[in-house]
Short mmCIF file of C-alpha atoms in Angstrom, two decimals:
data_model
loop_
_atom_site.label_atom_id
_atom_site.label_comp_id
_atom_site.label_asym_id
_atom_site.label_seq_id
_atom_site.Cartn_x
_atom_site.Cartn_y
_atom_site.Cartn_z
CA UNK A 24 202.07 126.64 192.18
CA UNK A 25 202.91 126.70 196.01
CA UNK A 26 205.10 127.31 198.23
CA UNK A 27 206.19 126.83 202.35
CA UNK A 28 207.85 127.36 205.24
CA UNK A 29 211.12 125.49 204.74
CA UNK A 30 214.25 124.88 207.44
CA UNK A 31 217.96 124.95 206.63
CA UNK A 32 218.99 122.52 209.42
CA UNK A 33 222.71 123.67 207.92
CA UNK A 34 221.99 128.04 208.42
CA UNK A 35 220.23 127.32 211.99
CA UNK A 36 223.62 124.75 213.51
CA UNK A 37 225.08 127.32 211.99
CA UNK A 38 223.42 130.97 213.32
CA UNK A 39 222.74 129.33 216.65
CA UNK A 40 225.66 130.34 217.62
CA UNK A 41 224.81 134.44 217.72
CA UNK A 42 221.48 133.45 219.32
CA UNK A 43 222.92 134.45 222.79
CA UNK A 44 223.26 137.44 224.00
CA UNK A 45 227.02 136.48 225.62
CA UNK A 46 229.14 134.20 227.46
CA UNK A 47 227.68 134.02 231.15
CA UNK A 48 225.00 132.79 228.80
CA UNK A 49 226.30 129.03 229.03
CA UNK A 50 227.13 129.21 232.74
CA UNK A 51 222.89 130.75 233.49
CA UNK A 52 221.76 128.37 231.17
CA UNK A 53 223.35 125.10 232.92
CA UNK A 54 221.97 125.43 236.03
CA UNK A 55 218.25 126.75 234.94
CA UNK A 56 218.68 122.50 233.41
CA UNK A 57 220.70 121.44 237.23
CA UNK A 58 217.35 123.31 238.89
CA UNK A 59 214.90 121.76 236.29
CA UNK A 60 216.10 118.32 237.54
CA UNK A 61 215.61 118.33 240.83
CA UNK A 62 219.17 119.30 242.04
CA UNK A 63 219.78 121.15 245.75
CA UNK A 64 223.24 122.01 245.20
CA UNK A 65 225.11 122.42 241.88
CA UNK A 66 229.28 122.40 242.16
CA UNK A 67 230.77 124.74 239.50
CA UNK A 68 234.44 125.28 238.65
CA UNK A 69 236.86 126.57 236.82
CA UNK A 70 240.13 126.65 235.62
CA UNK A 71 241.35 129.67 233.52
CA UNK A 72 244.93 127.01 232.53
CA UNK A 73 242.69 124.47 230.62
CA UNK A 74 239.61 126.80 230.06
CA UNK A 75 237.79 124.09 231.63
CA UNK A 76 235.18 124.70 232.93
CA UNK A 77 232.81 122.11 235.23
CA UNK A 78 229.14 121.72 236.57
CA UNK A 79 227.73 118.55 238.79
CA UNK A 80 224.10 119.18 240.42
CA UNK A 81 223.12 115.96 242.14
CA UNK A 82 219.85 115.95 240.23
CA UNK A 83 217.88 112.74 238.41
CA UNK A 84 220.62 113.05 236.24
CA UNK A 85 219.68 112.56 232.22
CA UNK A 86 217.31 109.78 230.79
CA UNK A 87 218.22 109.96 227.35
CA UNK A 88 221.35 111.67 226.17
CA UNK A 89 219.08 112.32 222.51
CA UNK A 90 217.74 114.75 224.20
CA UNK A 91 221.32 117.51 224.77
CA UNK A 92 220.97 117.33 220.73
CA UNK A 93 217.47 117.97 220.29
CA UNK A 94 217.09 122.01 218.86
CA UNK A 95 213.31 123.53 219.17
CA UNK A 96 212.66 120.01 221.20
CA UNK A 97 212.73 120.40 224.93
CA UNK A 98 213.07 116.58 226.67
CA UNK A 99 211.71 117.87 229.84
CA UNK A 100 208.54 116.02 231.18
CA UNK A 101 205.13 117.79 230.49
CA UNK A 102 204.73 119.18 234.87
CA UNK A 103 207.86 120.72 233.67
CA UNK A 104 207.06 121.48 230.13
CA UNK A 105 203.31 123.11 230.56
CA UNK A 106 205.12 124.87 234.32
CA UNK A 107 208.30 126.08 233.09
CA UNK A 108 208.33 126.13 229.02
CA UNK A 109 210.79 125.16 228.24
CA UNK A 110 212.59 126.71 224.86
CA UNK A 111 214.89 123.19 224.45
CA UNK A 112 217.47 125.65 223.61
CA UNK A 113 219.95 125.32 226.15
CA UNK A 114 222.06 122.71 225.66
CA UNK A 115 223.11 124.06 222.45
CA UNK A 116 225.06 127.00 224.18
CA UNK A 117 227.98 124.62 224.89
CA UNK A 118 229.15 123.28 221.66
CA UNK A 119 229.12 127.27 220.31
CA UNK A 120 230.67 127.61 224.24
CA UNK A 121 233.56 124.14 224.13
CA UNK A 122 235.88 122.15 221.49
CA UNK A 123 234.69 119.75 223.99
CA UNK A 124 231.93 118.48 226.01
CA UNK A 125 232.34 115.18 229.32
CA UNK A 126 229.01 114.79 230.37
CA UNK A 127 228.19 111.85 232.86
CA UNK A 128 224.95 110.88 233.87
CA UNK A 129 223.66 107.53 235.70
CA UNK A 130 224.76 104.62 234.07
CA UNK A 131 226.16 107.30 230.53
CA UNK A 132 228.26 108.80 229.20
CA UNK A 133 229.42 110.77 226.13
CA UNK A 134 232.78 111.64 225.20
CA UNK A 135 232.96 114.35 221.66
CA UNK A 136 234.19 116.82 220.12
CA UNK A 137 231.48 120.39 219.33
CA UNK A 138 233.51 120.20 216.07
CA UNK A 139 231.33 117.21 215.42
CA UNK A 140 228.33 117.45 216.95
CA UNK A 141 227.41 120.64 214.81
CA UNK A 142 228.62 118.64 211.63
CA UNK A 143 225.46 115.98 212.70
CA UNK A 144 227.94 113.20 212.99
CA UNK A 145 227.05 111.10 215.52
CA UNK A 146 228.13 110.48 218.68
CA UNK A 147 228.89 107.20 220.75
CA UNK A 148 226.86 107.38 224.17
CA UNK A 149 228.88 104.24 226.94
CA UNK A 150 227.88 103.06 229.67
CA UNK A 151 229.79 104.16 232.85
CA UNK A 152 232.05 101.35 233.32
CA UNK A 153 232.22 101.35 237.60
CA UNK A 154 228.94 102.03 237.88
CA UNK A 155 226.04 104.92 237.64
CA UNK A 156 226.67 108.46 238.53
CA UNK A 157 224.79 110.67 240.78
CA UNK A 158 223.42 113.46 238.88
CA UNK A 159 225.26 114.78 235.88
CA UNK A 160 228.26 116.46 235.83
CA UNK A 161 228.99 118.98 232.64
CA UNK A 162 232.48 119.19 232.00
CA UNK A 163 233.46 121.74 228.56
CA UNK A 164 236.88 122.33 227.84
CA UNK A 165 238.28 125.52 225.50
CA UNK A 166 235.97 127.54 227.07
CA UNK A 167 236.94 131.44 226.74
CA UNK A 168 235.66 132.83 230.36
CA UNK A 169 236.66 136.09 231.51
CA UNK A 170 239.48 135.98 233.75
CA UNK A 171 238.19 134.80 238.13
CA UNK A 172 237.80 137.87 239.71
CA UNK A 173 235.67 138.83 236.82
CA UNK A 174 233.90 135.50 236.40
CA UNK A 175 233.16 135.23 240.18
CA UNK A 176 231.58 138.52 240.62
CA UNK A 177 228.98 137.76 238.11
CA UNK A 178 228.25 134.59 239.22
CA UNK A 179 227.28 136.09 242.67
CA UNK A 180 225.06 138.76 240.89
CA UNK A 181 224.25 135.62 238.79
CA UNK A 182 222.86 133.44 241.86
CA UNK A 183 221.19 135.98 243.99
CA UNK A 184 218.40 135.07 242.95
CA UNK A 185 218.09 131.35 242.46
CA UNK A 186 216.57 128.96 244.74
CA UNK A 187 219.16 126.14 244.79
CA UNK A 188 222.75 126.15 247.01
CA UNK A 189 225.42 126.83 244.36
CA UNK A 190 228.59 126.12 245.09
CA UNK A 191 231.82 128.34 242.48
CA UNK A 192 235.83 127.21 243.04
CA UNK A 193 234.59 125.64 246.60
CA UNK A 194 232.59 128.63 247.77
CA UNK A 195 229.25 129.65 248.22
CA UNK A 196 227.26 132.05 246.54
CA UNK A 197 225.30 134.37 248.87
CA UNK A 198 221.75 134.60 247.53
CA UNK A 199 220.15 136.78 249.76
CA UNK A 200 216.26 137.16 247.44
CA UNK A 201 216.35 133.08 246.51
CA UNK A 202 212.10 133.36 247.05
CA UNK A 203 212.98 130.22 250.40
CA UNK A 204 215.14 133.37 252.39
CA UNK A 205 211.94 135.48 251.61
CA UNK A 206 208.50 136.22 253.41
CA UNK A 207 206.37 136.43 250.07
CA UNK A 208 202.72 136.49 248.89
CA UNK A 209 201.25 134.45 246.63
CA UNK A 210 199.71 137.07 244.26
CA UNK A 211 198.51 137.12 240.71
CA UNK A 212 201.99 137.52 239.40
CA UNK A 213 203.44 135.75 241.27
CA UNK A 214 205.77 135.61 244.91
CA UNK A 215 206.18 139.41 246.52
CA UNK A 216 207.80 140.12 249.26
CA UNK A 217 208.18 143.58 250.23
CA UNK A 218 210.65 145.65 251.67
CA UNK A 219 209.15 147.30 254.83
CA UNK A 220 206.23 146.57 256.28
CA UNK A 221 205.90 146.35 259.40
CA UNK A 222 208.53 148.81 260.39
CA UNK A 223 207.00 151.22 257.22
CA UNK A 224 210.60 152.41 255.21
CA UNK A 225 209.41 151.37 251.91
CA UNK A 226 210.39 151.15 248.59
CA UNK A 227 209.15 152.39 245.39
CA UNK A 228 212.82 150.51 243.89
CA UNK A 229 211.54 146.62 242.68
CA UNK A 230 213.56 143.45 241.25
CA UNK A 231 212.14 140.90 239.71
CA UNK A 232 213.48 137.16 238.73
CA UNK A 233 211.58 134.88 237.16
CA UNK A 234 213.10 130.72 237.46
CA UNK A 235 215.70 132.39 239.97
CA UNK A 236 217.39 134.53 236.77
CA UNK A 237 216.94 138.20 237.90
CA UNK A 238 215.20 139.47 235.03
CA UNK A 239 213.80 143.60 235.58
CA UNK A 240 216.23 145.96 238.12
CA UNK A 241 216.44 149.00 239.16
CA UNK A 242 218.95 150.93 237.86
CA UNK A 243 219.87 151.97 242.08
CA UNK A 244 218.82 150.56 244.49
CA UNK A 245 219.81 149.45 248.16
CA UNK A 246 220.46 145.73 248.52
CA UNK A 247 219.06 145.66 252.04
CA UNK A 248 215.37 147.17 251.15
CA UNK A 249 214.07 146.41 247.95
CA UNK A 250 211.05 144.70 246.29
CA UNK A 251 211.73 141.33 245.74
CA UNK A 252 208.85 139.11 242.75
CA UNK A 253 209.19 135.43 241.35
CA UNK A 254 207.63 135.35 238.60
CA UNK A 255 205.24 132.29 238.03
CA UNK A 256 206.72 130.87 235.24
CA UNK A 257 202.78 129.60 234.16
CA UNK A 258 201.37 133.63 233.83
CA UNK A 259 205.58 135.50 231.72
CA UNK A 260 207.67 134.48 229.22
CA UNK A 261 211.05 135.69 229.00
CA UNK A 262 212.51 136.51 225.64
CA UNK A 263 214.31 133.63 223.28
CA UNK A 264 216.52 132.27 224.44
CA UNK A 265 218.41 133.37 227.10
CA UNK A 266 215.76 134.34 228.85
CA UNK A 267 217.95 138.28 230.20
CA UNK A 268 214.43 139.67 229.66
CA UNK A 269 210.37 139.63 229.66
CA UNK A 270 208.41 139.43 226.27
CA UNK A 271 206.49 143.38 226.48
CA UNK A 272 208.83 144.14 229.28
CA UNK A 273 206.31 147.53 229.47
CA UNK A 274 203.44 145.81 229.86
CA UNK A 275 204.18 142.74 232.83
CA UNK A 276 206.56 145.53 234.78
CA UNK A 277 204.01 147.68 235.36
CA UNK A 278 201.58 144.77 235.93
CA UNK A 279 203.80 144.02 238.92
CA UNK A 280 203.25 146.93 239.94
CA UNK A 281 200.26 147.06 240.71
CA UNK A 282 200.63 144.22 242.10
CA UNK A 283 203.06 146.02 244.15
CA UNK A 284 200.47 148.80 244.68
CA UNK A 285 197.49 146.00 246.17
CA UNK A 286 199.42 144.18 248.25
CA UNK A 287 200.00 147.43 249.96
CA UNK A 288 197.72 148.07 249.81
CA UNK A 289 196.12 144.69 252.14
CA UNK A 290 199.39 145.90 254.00
CA UNK A 291 197.89 149.21 255.21
CA UNK A 292 194.80 148.03 256.04
CA UNK A 293 195.79 145.61 258.33
CA UNK A 294 197.81 148.37 259.96
CA UNK A 295 195.34 150.41 260.49
CA UNK A 296 192.73 147.93 261.87
CA UNK A 297 195.90 147.54 264.10
CA UNK A 298 197.25 150.48 265.63
CA UNK A 299 196.01 153.60 267.10
CA UNK A 300 195.38 156.22 264.58
CA UNK A 301 198.64 158.73 265.43
CA UNK A 302 200.90 155.08 265.51
CA UNK A 303 199.63 153.93 262.25
CA UNK A 304 200.00 157.07 259.90
CA UNK A 305 203.76 158.31 261.52
CA UNK A 306 204.64 154.74 259.92
CA UNK A 307 203.27 154.69 256.92
CA UNK A 308 202.15 157.67 255.29
CA UNK A 309 204.63 157.28 252.40
CA UNK A 310 204.18 154.36 251.48
CA UNK A 311 200.02 155.34 251.36
CA UNK A 312 201.80 158.48 249.57
CA UNK A 313 203.73 156.06 247.26
CA UNK A 314 200.96 153.27 245.56
CA UNK A 315 198.12 155.50 245.94
CA UNK A 316 196.89 154.83 249.12
CA UNK A 317 195.95 158.23 251.16
CA UNK A 318 192.32 157.83 250.86
CA UNK A 319 192.78 155.45 253.83
CA UNK A 320 193.73 159.30 255.49
CA UNK A 321 190.28 160.87 254.95
CA UNK A 322 188.50 159.39 258.63
CA UNK A 323 190.96 159.69 260.58
CA UNK A 324 190.77 162.91 262.90
CA UNK A 325 194.55 162.93 262.80
CA UNK A 326 197.32 165.24 259.98
CA UNK A 327 200.01 163.34 259.16
CA UNK A 328 203.63 165.24 259.75
CA UNK A 329 204.85 167.68 257.11
CA UNK A 330 200.57 168.51 255.97
CA UNK A 331 201.23 172.14 257.98
CA UNK A 332 204.43 174.14 258.80
CA UNK A 333 204.55 176.96 261.14
CA UNK A 334 206.30 180.32 259.09
CA UNK A 335 209.32 180.23 261.12
CA UNK A 336 211.32 182.66 258.79
CA UNK A 337 210.78 185.25 256.53
CA UNK A 338 209.03 184.34 253.60
CA UNK A 339 210.87 185.39 250.16
CA UNK A 340 210.74 184.74 246.82
CA UNK A 341 212.20 181.29 245.90
CA UNK A 342 213.13 178.77 242.66
CA UNK A 343 213.67 175.93 245.10
CA UNK A 344 211.16 173.13 246.16
CA UNK A 345 211.78 173.73 249.44
CA UNK A 346 210.43 177.14 250.95
CA UNK A 347 213.86 176.44 253.96
CA UNK A 348 211.21 179.63 256.15
CA UNK A 349 208.23 176.46 256.70
CA UNK A 350 209.28 174.21 260.22
CA UNK A 351 207.46 171.11 259.34
CA UNK A 352 208.82 169.72 261.91
CA UNK A 353 205.92 170.73 264.36
CA UNK A 354 203.48 168.06 265.79
CA UNK A 355 200.29 168.10 263.81
CA UNK A 356 197.63 169.92 265.00
CA UNK A 357 194.42 167.94 266.48
CA UNK A 358 190.43 167.43 263.97
CA UNK A 359 189.48 169.74 268.12
CA UNK A 360 192.27 172.23 267.36
CA UNK A 361 191.55 173.26 264.31
CA UNK A 362 187.48 173.01 264.38
CA UNK A 363 187.42 174.72 267.24
CA UNK A 364 189.21 177.59 265.51
CA UNK A 365 192.66 177.21 267.88
CA UNK A 366 194.31 175.89 264.65
CA UNK A 367 193.52 178.09 261.21
CA UNK A 368 195.16 176.43 257.84
CA UNK A 369 195.73 178.08 255.59
CA UNK A 370 196.19 177.64 252.05
CA UNK A 371 199.47 179.80 250.28
CA UNK A 372 200.72 180.88 247.15
CA UNK A 373 204.68 180.43 245.94
CA UNK A 374 205.98 183.70 247.39
CA UNK A 375 205.91 186.84 244.86
CA UNK A 376 204.51 190.46 243.94
CA UNK A 377 201.23 190.65 244.52
CA UNK A 378 201.29 187.74 247.92
CA UNK A 379 204.32 189.27 250.09
CA UNK A 380 202.17 190.67 252.82
CA UNK A 381 199.92 187.59 252.71
CA UNK A 382 202.34 185.27 253.81
CA UNK A 383 203.61 187.87 256.92
CA UNK A 384 200.06 187.61 257.83
CA UNK A 385 199.92 184.47 258.26
CA UNK A 386 202.91 184.78 260.10
CA UNK A 387 202.61 187.53 261.81
CA UNK A 388 198.85 185.87 262.79
CA UNK A 389 200.15 182.46 263.64
CA UNK A 390 198.40 180.67 260.72
CA UNK A 391 199.67 177.56 259.74
CA UNK A 392 200.73 176.91 256.44
CA UNK A 393 199.53 173.27 255.07
CA UNK A 394 200.15 171.60 251.75
CA UNK A 395 196.86 169.82 250.81
CA UNK A 396 197.99 168.02 247.75
CA UNK A 397 200.28 166.23 250.43
CA UNK A 398 195.91 164.66 251.46
CA UNK A 399 193.46 163.04 249.27
CA UNK A 400 191.11 164.92 247.17
CA UNK A 401 188.15 163.84 249.89
CA UNK A 402 190.03 164.15 252.53
CA UNK A 403 188.32 166.24 255.25
CA UNK A 404 191.00 169.24 255.81
CA UNK A 405 190.01 170.78 252.52
CA UNK A 406 186.86 172.14 253.94
CA UNK A 407 188.32 173.74 256.34
CA UNK A 408 191.15 175.60 255.12
CA UNK A 409 191.78 179.92 253.88
CA UNK A 410 192.81 179.96 250.83
CA UNK A 411 194.42 182.93 252.33
CA UNK A 412 196.23 185.10 249.16
CA UNK A 413 192.19 185.01 247.27
CA UNK A 414 191.42 187.57 250.14
CA UNK A 415 191.82 191.56 250.11
CA UNK A 416 194.57 192.03 252.19
CA UNK A 417 195.01 195.64 252.99
CA UNK A 418 198.14 197.96 255.08
CA UNK A 419 198.66 201.04 256.80
CA UNK A 420 201.87 202.05 257.80
CA UNK A 421 201.91 202.95 261.36
CA UNK A 422 203.52 206.25 262.40
CA UNK A 423 205.38 207.40 259.21
CA UNK A 424 208.50 208.81 259.60
CA UNK A 425 210.49 208.73 256.52
CA UNK A 426 209.93 208.36 252.16
CA UNK A 427 212.78 207.24 250.40
CA UNK A 428 214.26 205.46 247.47
CA UNK A 429 216.01 202.48 247.10
CA UNK A 430 217.78 201.40 243.71
CA UNK A 431 220.08 197.98 244.15
CA UNK A 432 221.61 196.43 241.65
CA UNK A 433 218.57 193.99 240.68
CA UNK A 434 216.23 195.72 242.98
CA UNK A 435 214.55 198.59 243.54
CA UNK A 436 211.23 200.15 245.59
CA UNK A 437 209.85 202.47 246.92
CA UNK A 438 210.27 202.97 251.05
CA UNK A 439 208.41 203.73 253.79
CA UNK A 440 209.87 203.60 257.33
CA UNK A 441 207.19 204.08 259.86
CA UNK A 442 206.91 201.94 263.84
CA UNK A 443 205.19 199.28 262.73
CA UNK A 444 202.95 198.04 258.96
CA UNK A 445 198.99 196.97 260.46
CA UNK A 446 197.87 194.47 258.19
CA UNK A 447 194.34 193.34 257.47
CA UNK A 448 192.08 191.06 255.85
CA UNK A 449 188.00 191.44 256.71
CA UNK A 450 187.69 192.55 260.60
CA UNK A 451 191.48 190.39 261.15
CA UNK A 452 194.19 192.94 261.24
CA UNK A 453 198.37 192.33 263.12
CA UNK A 454 201.22 194.35 263.29
CA UNK A 455 204.13 193.58 261.95
CA UNK A 456 206.84 194.89 264.05
CA UNK A 457 210.27 193.65 263.27
CA UNK A 458 210.09 193.13 259.01
CA UNK A 459 209.66 194.73 256.50
CA UNK A 460 206.56 194.09 253.74
CA UNK A 461 206.89 194.53 250.74
CA UNK A 462 203.24 195.15 248.88
CA UNK A 463 202.30 197.05 245.45
CA UNK A 464 205.71 197.89 244.66
CA UNK A 465 206.44 199.51 247.92
CA UNK A 466 208.48 198.15 251.06
CA UNK A 467 207.07 199.57 254.65
CA UNK A 468 210.38 199.35 256.81
CA UNK A 469 209.02 198.59 260.69
CA UNK A 470 211.28 200.30 264.25
CA UNK A 471 212.86 196.46 264.37
CA UNK A 472 213.43 195.98 260.56
CA UNK A 473 218.28 196.00 260.23
CA UNK A 474 218.41 192.71 258.12
CA UNK A 475 218.02 194.00 254.47
CA UNK A 476 216.09 190.42 253.55
CA UNK A 477 213.26 192.42 252.62
CA UNK A 478 214.85 192.63 248.83
CA UNK A 479 214.63 188.83 248.78
CA UNK A 480 210.53 189.99 248.80
CA UNK A 481 211.62 191.74 245.55
CA UNK A 482 213.24 189.70 243.31
CA UNK A 483 214.94 185.53 243.88
CA UNK A 484 217.95 186.95 242.28
CA UNK A 485 217.54 184.15 239.65
CA UNK A 486 218.19 185.40 235.46
CA UNK A 487 217.49 184.37 233.01
CA UNK A 488 219.86 181.24 232.50
CA UNK A 489 218.63 180.43 235.18
CA UNK A 490 221.94 181.55 237.17
CA UNK A 491 221.57 182.80 241.55
CA UNK A 492 223.07 185.81 241.33
CA UNK A 493 223.75 185.77 244.73
CA UNK A 494 226.67 189.05 244.25
CA UNK A 495 223.66 190.86 243.84
CA UNK A 496 221.32 189.95 246.79
CA UNK A 497 224.42 190.08 248.99
CA UNK A 498 224.81 194.35 247.99
CA UNK A 499 220.98 194.03 247.92
CA UNK A 500 220.57 193.44 250.79
CA UNK A 501 223.43 194.60 252.14
CA UNK A 502 222.65 198.30 250.58
CA UNK A 503 218.70 198.17 252.40
CA UNK A 504 220.93 197.81 255.85
CA UNK A 505 222.68 200.49 254.60
CA UNK A 506 220.73 203.35 254.04
CA UNK A 507 217.51 202.58 256.34
CA UNK A 508 219.64 202.38 258.84
CA UNK A 509 221.49 206.22 257.68
CA UNK A 510 217.72 206.73 257.30
CA UNK A 511 217.05 206.34 261.20
CA UNK A 512 220.17 207.39 261.97
CA UNK A 513 219.93 210.58 264.35
CA UNK A 514 223.93 211.29 264.37
CA UNK A 515 224.22 213.89 261.20
CA UNK A 516 227.77 213.28 261.99
CA UNK A 517 227.81 209.90 262.21
CA UNK A 518 225.35 209.75 258.63
CA UNK A 519 227.60 212.47 256.50
CA UNK A 520 230.25 209.69 257.57
CA UNK A 521 228.83 206.64 256.53
CA UNK A 522 228.34 208.25 253.77
CA UNK A 523 231.92 209.65 252.50
CA UNK A 524 233.23 205.98 253.17
CA UNK A 525 230.98 204.77 250.43
CA UNK A 526 232.76 207.39 247.91
CA UNK A 527 236.01 206.12 249.15
CA UNK A 528 237.51 210.15 248.57
CA UNK A 529 241.04 209.47 249.65
CA UNK A 530 241.48 208.18 246.02
CA UNK A 531 241.36 212.20 244.34
CA UNK A 532 243.68 213.55 244.48
CA UNK A 533 242.41 217.15 244.03
CA UNK A 534 240.68 216.02 247.81
CA UNK A 535 243.14 215.77 249.94
CA UNK A 536 243.52 218.67 252.99
CA UNK A 537 240.90 220.60 251.32
CA UNK A 538 237.99 221.82 253.44
CA UNK A 539 233.91 222.49 252.73
CA UNK A 540 231.13 224.27 253.74
CA UNK A 541 227.50 221.52 253.09
CA UNK A 542 224.78 222.27 253.04
CA UNK A 543 221.66 219.32 252.63
CA UNK A 544 218.50 220.13 251.09
CA UNK A 545 216.02 218.16 250.66
CA UNK A 546 215.98 218.19 247.05
CA UNK A 547 219.07 216.21 245.02
CA UNK A 548 219.70 218.79 243.45
CA UNK A 549 219.86 221.65 245.74
CA UNK A 550 222.14 220.70 248.16
CA UNK A 551 224.56 223.67 248.98
CA UNK A 552 228.21 222.72 248.54
CA UNK A 553 231.22 225.91 249.34
CA UNK A 554 235.42 225.29 249.65
CA UNK A 555 236.96 226.27 252.32
CA UNK A 556 239.36 225.80 253.21
#
């Protein structure tokens, strides 16, 4: 007993109508045929009232009408077959999308009902009565397509990268991504156009075309700022039958991205040779970072902007990815300034309970915070960065004035009021006089502190549900500032009035009109209150 592959011709014809992705495939297949025939202009007209679709091109025309109805056997010449891998099923879409089909080309024409063709009835080929017909005209009747606005938008989207001029219902379709309209370079994957090669304003979004039609597209992109790749059809094959997607799409996308990265390398190497270092770094650092070429900075003495930042604000705990107390909009230091010690670079961990004082030390000393991970691991800057949080920090209050306890809505800490806070690492020391410093569970409050922002060195005010507790933060800031102000007050009457205001004693009728004698002790349970009237 033996078995062999058999093909049910009736079943194949019956099921072929379900092979195409959507009804728009009819237009793309006819456009593709016209392009392969060498057309330089294609006219498409659709009348929704009569449901007639006409496609006319000025290409070489049809040499053998039988090829129109040959399924899975391409009628193109050997060069086209080798270069584009035609499937031989494109025209078959007409048989399923229309009721009647007329095709004119050269000396001949056919006019038939598609049901007859699918029933495999012989179709007569007629001679043109008025002489040769230039190019090819396909007329389809009984075609169901969307309303004109929707159809026009689809045709516009379909043809944005098509190499041949397309006229739809009398209007030329814009083709901004056609290969002949872009400055491209030939590569191992095809013609590649990179956005931003002169300005450095690169794009990581890439639109990919095969034989004029889009096969890969980013979800979101700027139409005027996107990389364009026209794939080599000899190296890439789209999925049968309508070529909407690539075979092994993920692998092919990686291959395209690798080529874009490679082409950017070539662009950057030329720019590095031609431009002054500062101009090259300012213009192309973003592209180097995006495409993995930061090593090109390793032998340059200038640093990219944004690598170094001045600690311009008060360091606080935060879950934000951006530290708003850092000012990155500074002129990067030169390598000479760093080597000579005029500029000190420090690498600081995220602000937390254990390193807020290190941040305050760096700020007071004028050190620049640096993010070395923005550079290649072989960059010279790595040997010139101090890991400040790894160094032991000493703190002492200068002229201690008062000690107290702060109990807020969200945080609590011991307080030490003083004239200044002296921070020391090794032989280096600096006095902080205007801002509180949290260290070792205690907040040291110098004379210039009035804001209450010190509570943000105690906590980031984010709860277990990752929600920012803005009410508690605001309440703690106010309470901290009020406590410090009262502790520093030299007017007893003013201090007591401030405290009474918070107690809102007017709410209690039993107290209204009463007079008391109050003696305040150093201990909470030792105060003396006497009713005197």
